[in-house]
Coordinates of C-alpha atoms in Angstrom, one line a residue:
X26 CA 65.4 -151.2 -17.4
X27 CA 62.3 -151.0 -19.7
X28 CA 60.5 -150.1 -17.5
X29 CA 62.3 -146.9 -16.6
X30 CA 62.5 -146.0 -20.5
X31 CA 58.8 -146.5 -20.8
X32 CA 58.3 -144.1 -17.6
X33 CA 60.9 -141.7 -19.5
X34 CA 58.9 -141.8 -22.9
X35 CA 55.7 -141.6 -20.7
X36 CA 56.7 -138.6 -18.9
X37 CA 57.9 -136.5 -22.2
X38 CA 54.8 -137.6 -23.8
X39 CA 52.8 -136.0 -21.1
X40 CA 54.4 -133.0 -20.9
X41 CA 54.0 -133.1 -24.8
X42 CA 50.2 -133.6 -24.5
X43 CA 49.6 -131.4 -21.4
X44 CA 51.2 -128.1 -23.1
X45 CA 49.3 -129.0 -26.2
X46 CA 46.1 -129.3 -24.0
X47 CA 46.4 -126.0 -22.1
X48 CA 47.0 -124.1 -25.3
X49 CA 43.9 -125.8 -26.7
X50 CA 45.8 -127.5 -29.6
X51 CA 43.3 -130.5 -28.3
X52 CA 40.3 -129.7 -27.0
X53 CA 36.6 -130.9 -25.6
X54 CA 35.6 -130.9 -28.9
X55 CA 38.7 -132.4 -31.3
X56 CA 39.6 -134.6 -27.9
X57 CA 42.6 -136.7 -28.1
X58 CA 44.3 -139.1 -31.0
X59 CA 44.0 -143.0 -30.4
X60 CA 46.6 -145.0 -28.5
X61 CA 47.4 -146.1 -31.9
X62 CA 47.8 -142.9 -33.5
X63 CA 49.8 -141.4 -30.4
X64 CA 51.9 -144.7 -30.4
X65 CA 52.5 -143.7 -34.6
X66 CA 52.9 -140.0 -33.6
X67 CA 55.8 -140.3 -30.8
X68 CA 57.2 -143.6 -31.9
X69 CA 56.4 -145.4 -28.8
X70 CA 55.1 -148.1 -27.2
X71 CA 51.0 -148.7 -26.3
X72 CA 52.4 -149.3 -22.1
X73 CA 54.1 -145.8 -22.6
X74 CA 51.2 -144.3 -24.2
X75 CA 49.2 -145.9 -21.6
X76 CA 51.4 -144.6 -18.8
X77 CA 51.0 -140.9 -20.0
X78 CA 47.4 -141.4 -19.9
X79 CA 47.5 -142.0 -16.4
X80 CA 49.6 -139.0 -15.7
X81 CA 46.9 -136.3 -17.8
X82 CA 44.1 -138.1 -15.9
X83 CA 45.6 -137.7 -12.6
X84 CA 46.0 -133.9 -13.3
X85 CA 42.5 -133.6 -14.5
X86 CA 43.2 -132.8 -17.9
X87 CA 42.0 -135.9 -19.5
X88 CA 39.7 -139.0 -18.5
X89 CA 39.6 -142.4 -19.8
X90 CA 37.0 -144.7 -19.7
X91 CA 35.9 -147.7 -21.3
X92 CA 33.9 -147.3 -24.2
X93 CA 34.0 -144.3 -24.7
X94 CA 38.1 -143.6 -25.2
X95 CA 39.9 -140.7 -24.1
X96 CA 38.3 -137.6 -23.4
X97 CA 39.8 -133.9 -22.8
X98 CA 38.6 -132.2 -20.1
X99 CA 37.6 -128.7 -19.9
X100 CA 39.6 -125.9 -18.4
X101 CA 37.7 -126.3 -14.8
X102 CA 38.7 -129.8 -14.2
X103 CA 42.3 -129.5 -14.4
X104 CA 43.9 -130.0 -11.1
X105 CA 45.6 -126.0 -10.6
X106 CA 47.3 -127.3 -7.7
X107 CA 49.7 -129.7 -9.4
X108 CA 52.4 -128.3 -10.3
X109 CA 53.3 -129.6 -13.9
X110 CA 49.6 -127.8 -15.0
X111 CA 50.2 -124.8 -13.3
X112 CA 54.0 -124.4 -15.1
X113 CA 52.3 -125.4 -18.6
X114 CA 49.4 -122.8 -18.0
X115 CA 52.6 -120.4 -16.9
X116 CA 54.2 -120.9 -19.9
X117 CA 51.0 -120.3 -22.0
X118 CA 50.1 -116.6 -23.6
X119 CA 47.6 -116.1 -20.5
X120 CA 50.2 -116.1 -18.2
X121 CA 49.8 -113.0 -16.6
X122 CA 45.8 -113.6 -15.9
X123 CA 47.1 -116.6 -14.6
X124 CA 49.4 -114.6 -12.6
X125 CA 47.0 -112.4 -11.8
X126 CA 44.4 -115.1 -10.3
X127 CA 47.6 -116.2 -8.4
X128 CA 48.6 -113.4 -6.8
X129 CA 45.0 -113.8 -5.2
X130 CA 45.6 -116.8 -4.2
X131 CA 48.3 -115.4 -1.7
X132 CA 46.8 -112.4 -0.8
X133 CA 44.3 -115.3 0.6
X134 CA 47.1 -116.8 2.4
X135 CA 50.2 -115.6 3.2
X136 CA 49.1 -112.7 4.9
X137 CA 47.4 -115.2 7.5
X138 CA 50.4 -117.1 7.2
X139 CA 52.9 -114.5 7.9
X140 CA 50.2 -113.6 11.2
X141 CA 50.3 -117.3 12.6
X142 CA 54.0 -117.2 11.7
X143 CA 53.9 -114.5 14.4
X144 CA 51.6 -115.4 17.0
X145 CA 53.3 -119.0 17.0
X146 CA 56.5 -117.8 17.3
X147 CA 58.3 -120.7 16.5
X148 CA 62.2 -119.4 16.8
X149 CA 63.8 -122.8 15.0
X150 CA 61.1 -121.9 12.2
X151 CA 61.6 -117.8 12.3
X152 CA 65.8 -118.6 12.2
X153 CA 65.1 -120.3 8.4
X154 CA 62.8 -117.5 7.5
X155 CA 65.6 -115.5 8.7
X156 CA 68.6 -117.2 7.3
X157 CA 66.3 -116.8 3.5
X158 CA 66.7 -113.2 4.4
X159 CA 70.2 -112.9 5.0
X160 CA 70.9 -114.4 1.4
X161 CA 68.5 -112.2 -0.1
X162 CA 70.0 -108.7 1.5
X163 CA 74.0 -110.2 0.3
X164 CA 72.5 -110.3 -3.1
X165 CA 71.0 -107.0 -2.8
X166 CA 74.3 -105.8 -1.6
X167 CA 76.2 -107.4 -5.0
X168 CA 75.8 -105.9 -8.6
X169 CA 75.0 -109.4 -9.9
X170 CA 73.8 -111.0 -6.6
X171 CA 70.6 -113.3 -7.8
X172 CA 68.0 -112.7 -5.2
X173 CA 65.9 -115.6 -7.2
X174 CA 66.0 -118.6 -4.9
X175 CA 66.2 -116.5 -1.6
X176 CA 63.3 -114.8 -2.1
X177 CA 61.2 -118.1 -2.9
X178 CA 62.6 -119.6 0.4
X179 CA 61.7 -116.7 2.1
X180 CA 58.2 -117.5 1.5
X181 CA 58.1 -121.1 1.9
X182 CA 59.6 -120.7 5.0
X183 CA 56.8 -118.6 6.8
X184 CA 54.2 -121.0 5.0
X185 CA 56.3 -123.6 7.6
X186 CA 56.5 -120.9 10.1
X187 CA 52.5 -120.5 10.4
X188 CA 52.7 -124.1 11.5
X189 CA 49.6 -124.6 9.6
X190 CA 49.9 -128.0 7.5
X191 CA 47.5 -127.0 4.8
X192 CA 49.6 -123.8 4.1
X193 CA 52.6 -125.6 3.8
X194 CA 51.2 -128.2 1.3
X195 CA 50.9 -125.6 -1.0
X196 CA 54.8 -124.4 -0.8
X197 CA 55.7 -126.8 -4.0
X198 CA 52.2 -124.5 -5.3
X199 CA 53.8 -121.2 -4.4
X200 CA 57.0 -122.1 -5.8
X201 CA 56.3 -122.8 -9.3
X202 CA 53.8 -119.4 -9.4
X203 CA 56.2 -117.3 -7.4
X204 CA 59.7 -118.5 -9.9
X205 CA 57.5 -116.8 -12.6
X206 CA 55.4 -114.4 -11.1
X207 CA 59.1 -112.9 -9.4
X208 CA 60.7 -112.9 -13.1
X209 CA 57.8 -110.0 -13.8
X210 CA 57.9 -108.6 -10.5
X211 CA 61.8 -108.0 -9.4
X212 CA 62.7 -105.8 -13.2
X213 CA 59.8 -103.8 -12.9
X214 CA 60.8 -102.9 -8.7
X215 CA 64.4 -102.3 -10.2
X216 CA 65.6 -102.0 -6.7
X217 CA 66.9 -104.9 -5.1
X218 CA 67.4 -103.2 -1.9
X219 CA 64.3 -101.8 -1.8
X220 CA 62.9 -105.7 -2.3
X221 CA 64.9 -106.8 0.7
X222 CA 63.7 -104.0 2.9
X223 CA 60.4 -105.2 2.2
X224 CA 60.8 -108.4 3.1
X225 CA 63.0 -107.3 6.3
X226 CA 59.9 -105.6 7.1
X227 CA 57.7 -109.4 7.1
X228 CA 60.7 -110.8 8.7
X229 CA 60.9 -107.7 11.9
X230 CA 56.7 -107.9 12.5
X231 CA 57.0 -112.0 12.8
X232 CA 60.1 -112.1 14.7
X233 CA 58.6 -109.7 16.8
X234 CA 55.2 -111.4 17.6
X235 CA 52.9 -108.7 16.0
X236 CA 50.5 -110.6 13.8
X237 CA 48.9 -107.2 12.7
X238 CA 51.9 -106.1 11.0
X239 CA 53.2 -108.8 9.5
X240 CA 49.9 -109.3 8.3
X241 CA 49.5 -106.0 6.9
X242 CA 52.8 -106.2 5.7
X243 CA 52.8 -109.0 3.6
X244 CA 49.5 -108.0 2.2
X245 CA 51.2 -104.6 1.0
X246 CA 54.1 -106.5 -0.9
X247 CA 51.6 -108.6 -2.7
X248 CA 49.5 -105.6 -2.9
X249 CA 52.2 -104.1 -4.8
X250 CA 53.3 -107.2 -7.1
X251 CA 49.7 -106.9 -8.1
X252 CA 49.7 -103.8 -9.4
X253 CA 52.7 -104.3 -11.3
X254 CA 51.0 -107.6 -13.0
X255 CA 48.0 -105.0 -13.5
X256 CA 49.8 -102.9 -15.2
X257 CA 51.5 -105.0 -17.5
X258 CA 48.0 -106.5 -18.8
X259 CA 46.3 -103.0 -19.0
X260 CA 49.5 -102.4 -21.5
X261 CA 49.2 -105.8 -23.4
X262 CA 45.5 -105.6 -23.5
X263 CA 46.2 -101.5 -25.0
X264 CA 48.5 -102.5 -27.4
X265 CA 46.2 -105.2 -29.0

């Protein structure tokens, strides 16, 4: 039962300590408190502080060693791909570069996803990318239908559809980016219908085995979230 409080205490504390990292509260150069001071700070125990430690090292944000204490690592060493960074760096005031850098991230992959999707024409796999759809055009079809969760298992699904397993390691990746980068995206389209169509669009060149087109279209529906993003830091950066 300790144990599982100490894991608790270890987990808040490095959510804590991550956030505080990414913003740069603590940084290559001011590095980290001591065990003790972080045990005085958070009113815990050294095994918790210990544990936390663990967690930032594993996501590249910090690294321990003996002698020489904990050190903070610098922005190009933290580990993009695990999730709890990429939500903290999300929720930082550089979002939208970070949404930005994102959004090139897919246009790296899910077009070639959405083409093996369609040249492997696996129909068990096309029915859930299908099935994502049919929940996202009901909640176009409703005043208050959420399109939200739909739409993010719309794209996990054809990372599972390309049946390539490297893709589809990265669906917990695209999730976390995509809940955020869909909150900027979906307002400024202000057209759910028009959001399902294009999505209908990825769905009809896959289920119909044209790798071209559902290439090309998924590359125009990132395409476009792009230029929204665009747009909204060309504003930000104006109005500075």
């Amino acid at each position: 039962m300790a144990r599982l409080e100490n894991l608790n205490l270890s987990q808040q504390v490095t959510n804590e300590l991550g956030k505080a990292i990414i913003v740069g509260d603590y940084n290559t150069e001011t590095g980290l408190p001591t065990e003790a001071q972080l045990c005085e700070v958070y009113g815990i125990s050294r095994t918790a502080v210990r544990e936390a430690v663990k967690m930032l090292a594993a996501k590249g944000l910090i690294s321990s060693r003996p002698r020489q204490g904990i050190r903070v690592e610098s922005a190009e060493n933290w580990n993009l791909y695990d999730t709890s960074v990429l939500k903290w760096l999300l929720e930082s005031s550089p979002s939208l570069y970070v949404l930005k850098e994102f959004l090139q991230v897919r246009l790296a992959i899910e077009p070639q996803a959405a083409a093996l999707a369609a040249r492997k024409g696996d129909q068990a796999a096309i029915a859930e990318i299908k099935m994502a759809l049919d929940k996202m055009q009901a909640a176009a079809e409703e005043p208050e239908g959420v399109m939200h969760e739909p739409d993010l298992a719309f794209h996990t699904a054809i990372l599972h559809a390309s049946g390539n397993r490297f893709f589809y390691q990265l669906r917990d990746f695209i999730r976390t980016a995509l809940h955020v980068s869909i909150q900027h995206t979906t307002p400024a389209k202000g057209n759910k219908k028009a959001i399902a169509e294009e999505h209908f669009k990825v769905y009809n060149a896959i289920a119909s085995g044209d790798p071209e087109r559902a290439k090309n279209m998924m590359t125009y529906m990132i395409d476009e979230a792009m230029a929204f993003i665009e747009k909204e830091i060309a504003d930000k950066e104006a109005a500075q």
